[in-house]
């Protein structure tokens, strides 16, 4: 809480302005794409799907690298 007291009024206004501007742009772009027929709500499923794929690939690589390291360590003994 001590860090929050050190924030100046200008910093808080800048942060609030950033959030308002960001959401205004997101809503405006979404409205434009939806009204022009270039957006469907099914596109929201793409982002979590890509995240699951990327995380799965990273975990799989890490699992195989750990397994390989364990096998090499076992051969050295």
PDB file of C-alpha atoms in Angstrom:
ATOM      1  CA  UNK A   1       0.000   0.000   0.000  1.00  0.00           C
ATOM      2  CA  UNK A   2       2.988   2.242   0.562  1.00  0.00           C
ATOM      3  CA  UNK A   3       3.773   2.262  -3.164  1.00  0.00           C
ATOM      4  CA  UNK A   4       0.254   3.417  -3.994  1.00  0.00           C
ATOM      5  CA  UNK A   5       0.716   6.517  -1.826  1.00  0.00           C
ATOM      6  CA  UNK A   6       3.724   7.533  -3.911  1.00  0.00           C
ATOM      7  CA  UNK A   7       1.729   7.689  -7.154  1.00  0.00           C
ATOM      8  CA  UNK A   8       1.172  11.220  -8.284  1.00  0.00           C
ATOM      9  CA  UNK A   9      -2.141  12.514  -9.510  1.00  0.00           C
ATOM     10  CA  UNK A  10      -0.758  12.807 -13.055  1.00  0.00           C
ATOM     11  CA  UNK A  11       0.286   9.154 -13.042  1.00  0.00           C
ATOM     12  CA  UNK A  12      -3.185   8.036 -11.983  1.00  0.00           C
ATOM     13  CA  UNK A  13      -4.801  10.215 -14.648  1.00  0.00           C
ATOM     14  CA  UNK A  14      -2.404   8.834 -17.254  1.00  0.00           C
ATOM     15  CA  UNK A  15      -3.258   5.251 -16.267  1.00  0.00           C
ATOM     16  CA  UNK A  16      -7.007   5.926 -16.366  1.00  0.00           C
ATOM     17  CA  UNK A  17      -6.650   7.701 -19.712  1.00  0.00           C
ATOM     18  CA  UNK A  18      -4.706   4.768 -21.136  1.00  0.00           C
ATOM     19  CA  UNK A  19      -7.383   2.267 -20.106  1.00  0.00           C
ATOM     20  CA  UNK A  20     -10.189   4.435 -21.481  1.00  0.00           C
ATOM     21  CA  UNK A  21      -8.344   4.991 -24.782  1.00  0.00           C
ATOM     22  CA  UNK A  22      -7.473   1.298 -25.110  1.00  0.00           C
ATOM     23  CA  UNK A  23     -11.052   0.125 -24.621  1.00  0.00           C
ATOM     24  CA  UNK A  24     -12.401   2.862 -26.896  1.00  0.00           C
ATOM     25  CA  UNK A  25     -10.117   1.644 -29.689  1.00  0.00           C
ATOM     26  CA  UNK A  26     -10.990  -2.012 -29.053  1.00  0.00           C
ATOM     27  CA  UNK A  27     -14.741  -1.346 -29.040  1.00  0.00           C
ATOM     28  CA  UNK A  28     -14.542   0.919 -32.100  1.00  0.00           C
ATOM     29  CA  UNK A  29     -12.498  -1.597 -34.091  1.00  0.00           C
ATOM     30  CA  UNK A  30     -14.802  -4.431 -33.040  1.00  0.00           C
ATOM     31  CA  UNK A  31     -17.896  -2.459 -33.991  1.00  0.00           C
ATOM     32  CA  UNK A  32     -16.425  -1.579 -37.379  1.00  0.00           C
ATOM     33  CA  UNK A  33     -15.379  -5.160 -38.132  1.00  0.00           C
ATOM     34  CA  UNK A  34     -18.731  -6.566 -37.011  1.00  0.00           C
ATOM     35  CA  UNK A  35     -20.766  -4.047 -39.001  1.00  0.00           C
ATOM     36  CA  UNK A  36     -18.685  -4.641 -42.131  1.00  0.00           C
ATOM     37  CA  UNK A  37     -19.166  -8.397 -41.801  1.00  0.00           C
ATOM     38  CA  UNK A  38     -15.507  -9.196 -41.136  1.00  0.00           C
ATOM     39  CA  UNK A  39     -15.973 -10.381 -37.554  1.00  0.00           C
ATOM     40  CA  UNK A  40     -17.768 -13.285 -35.950  1.00  0.00           C
ATOM     41  CA  UNK A  41     -17.828 -14.115 -32.264  1.00  0.00           C
ATOM     42  CA  UNK A  42     -16.320 -17.506 -33.052  1.00  0.00           C
ATOM     43  CA  UNK A  43     -13.011 -15.700 -33.568  1.00  0.00           C
ATOM     44  CA  UNK A  44     -12.802 -15.360 -29.772  1.00  0.00           C
ATOM     45  CA  UNK A  45     -12.188 -19.117 -29.676  1.00  0.00           C
ATOM     46  CA  UNK A  46      -8.997 -18.723 -31.707  1.00  0.00           C
ATOM     47  CA  UNK A  47      -7.045 -16.961 -28.945  1.00  0.00           C
ATOM     48  CA  UNK A  48      -7.517 -19.596 -26.209  1.00  0.00           C
ATOM     49  CA  UNK A  49      -6.944 -22.356 -28.749  1.00  0.00           C
ATOM     50  CA  UNK A  50      -3.622 -20.834 -29.827  1.00  0.00           C
ATOM     51  CA  UNK A  51      -2.611 -20.403 -26.186  1.00  0.00           C
ATOM     52  CA  UNK A  52      -3.337 -24.077 -25.445  1.00  0.00           C
ATOM     53  CA  UNK A  53      -1.323 -25.164 -28.486  1.00  0.00           C
ATOM     54  CA  UNK A  54       1.679 -22.978 -27.595  1.00  0.00           C
ATOM     55  CA  UNK A  55       1.658 -24.052 -23.941  1.00  0.00           C
ATOM     56  CA  UNK A  56       1.295 -27.695 -24.974  1.00  0.00           C
ATOM     57  CA  UNK A  57       4.268 -27.496 -27.327  1.00  0.00           C
ATOM     58  CA  UNK A  58       6.420 -25.805 -24.668  1.00  0.00           C
ATOM     59  CA  UNK A  59       5.492 -28.386 -22.040  1.00  0.00           C
ATOM     60  CA  UNK A  60       6.135 -31.243 -24.435  1.00  0.00           C
ATOM     61  CA  UNK A  61       9.584 -29.906 -25.357  1.00  0.00           C
ATOM     62  CA  UNK A  62      10.438 -29.437 -21.686  1.00  0.00           C
ATOM     63  CA  UNK A  63       9.226 -32.954 -20.854  1.00  0.00           C
ATOM     64  CA  UNK A  64      11.318 -34.511 -23.629  1.00  0.00           C
ATOM     65  CA  UNK A  65      14.400 -32.494 -22.676  1.00  0.00           C
ATOM     66  CA  UNK A  66      14.075 -33.610 -19.037  1.00  0.00           C
ATOM     67  CA  UNK A  67      13.588 -37.216 -20.127  1.00  0.00           C
ATOM     68  CA  UNK A  68      16.637 -37.039 -22.402  1.00  0.00           C
ATOM     69  CA  UNK A  69      18.745 -35.498 -19.629  1.00  0.00           C
ATOM     70  CA  UNK A  70      17.682 -38.252 -17.231  1.00  0.00           C
ATOM     71  CA  UNK A  71      18.585 -40.934 -19.791  1.00  0.00           C
ATOM     72  CA  UNK A  72      22.010 -39.365 -20.407  1.00  0.00           C
ATOM     73  CA  UNK A  73      22.590 -39.090 -16.679  1.00  0.00           C
ATOM     74  CA  UNK A  74      21.639 -42.751 -16.208  1.00  0.00           C
ATOM     75  CA  UNK A  75      24.076 -43.817 -18.955  1.00  0.00           C
ATOM     76  CA  UNK A  76      26.940 -41.918 -17.300  1.00  0.00           C
ATOM     77  CA  UNK A  77      26.588 -43.897 -14.086  1.00  0.00           C
TER      78      UNK A  77
END
